[in-house]
C-alpha positions as semicolon CSV with decimal commas, in nm:
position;residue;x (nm);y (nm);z (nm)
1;X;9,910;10,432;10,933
2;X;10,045;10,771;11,025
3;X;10,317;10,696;11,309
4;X;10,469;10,332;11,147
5;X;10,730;10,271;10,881
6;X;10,629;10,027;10,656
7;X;10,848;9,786;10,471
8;X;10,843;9,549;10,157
9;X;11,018;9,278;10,027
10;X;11,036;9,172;9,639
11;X;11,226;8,970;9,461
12;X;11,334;8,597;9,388
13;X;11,481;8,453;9,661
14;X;11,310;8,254;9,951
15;X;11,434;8,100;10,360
16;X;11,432;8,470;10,450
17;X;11,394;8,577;10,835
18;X;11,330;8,954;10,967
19;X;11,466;8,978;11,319
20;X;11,306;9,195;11,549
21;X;11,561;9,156;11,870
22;X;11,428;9,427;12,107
23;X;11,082;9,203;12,101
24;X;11,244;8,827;12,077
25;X;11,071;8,776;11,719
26;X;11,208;8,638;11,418
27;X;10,987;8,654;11,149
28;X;10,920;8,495;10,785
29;X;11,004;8,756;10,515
30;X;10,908;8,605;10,199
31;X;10,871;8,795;9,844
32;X;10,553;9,032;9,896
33;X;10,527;9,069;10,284
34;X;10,456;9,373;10,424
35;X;10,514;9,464;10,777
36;X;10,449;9,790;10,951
37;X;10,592;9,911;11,275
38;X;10,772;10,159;11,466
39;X;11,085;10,226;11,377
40;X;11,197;10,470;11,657
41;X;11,124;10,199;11,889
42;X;11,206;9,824;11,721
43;X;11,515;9,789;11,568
44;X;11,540;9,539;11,296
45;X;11,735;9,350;11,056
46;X;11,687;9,125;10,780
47;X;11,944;8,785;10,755
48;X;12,170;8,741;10,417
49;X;11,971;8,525;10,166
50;X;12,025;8,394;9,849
51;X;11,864;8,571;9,506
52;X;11,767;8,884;9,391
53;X;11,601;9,068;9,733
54;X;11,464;9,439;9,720
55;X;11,339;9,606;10,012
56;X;11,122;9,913;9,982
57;X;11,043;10,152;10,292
58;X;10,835;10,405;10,312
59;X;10,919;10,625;10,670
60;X;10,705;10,819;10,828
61;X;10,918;11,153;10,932
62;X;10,894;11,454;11,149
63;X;10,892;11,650;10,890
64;X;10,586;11,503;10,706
65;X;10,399;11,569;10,992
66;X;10,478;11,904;11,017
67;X;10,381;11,985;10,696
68;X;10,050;11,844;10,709
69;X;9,994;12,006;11,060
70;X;9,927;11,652;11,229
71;X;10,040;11,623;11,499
72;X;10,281;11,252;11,586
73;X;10,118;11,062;11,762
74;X;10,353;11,075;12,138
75;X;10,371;10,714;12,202
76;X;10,616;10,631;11,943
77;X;10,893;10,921;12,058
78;X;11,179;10,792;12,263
79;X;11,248;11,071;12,443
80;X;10,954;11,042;12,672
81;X;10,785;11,399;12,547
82;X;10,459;11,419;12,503
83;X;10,360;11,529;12,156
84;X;10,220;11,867;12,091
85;X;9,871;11,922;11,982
């Protein structure tokens, strides 16, 4: 998806919780889940847990946009500006 930052956990380790406090939502985060949102908008955090734990992001930037000449799509700024294009 264009507009979401996606994230990954791997590793060995297990009882581990994403928490999502701007939406009220804790969430499983088990070795291998994947979840995708909007990082300008929900701030999140992942609780201490025992074992090896990687996370991998992948963030969708500005500037990637910008150099593929797509525009962002306006509903995840913060700012409350429309997007251009």
């Amino acid at each position: 998806p264009e507009c979401f930052d996606i994230l990954t956990s791997m590793g060995n380790y297990s009882n581990a919780w994403m928490s999502m406090p701007s939406l009220q939502l804790e969430l499983r985060y088990n070795p291998g889940c994947m979840i995708a949102f909007s990082g300008r908008i929900v701030r999140q955090g992942v609780h201490a847990v025992k074992g090896d734990r990687i996370g991998w992001a992948w963030y969708m930037r500005d500037a990637v946009h910008i150099y593929a000449r797509i525009p962002s799509c306006g509903w995840a700024r913060l700012d409350g500006k429309k997007s251009k294009g």
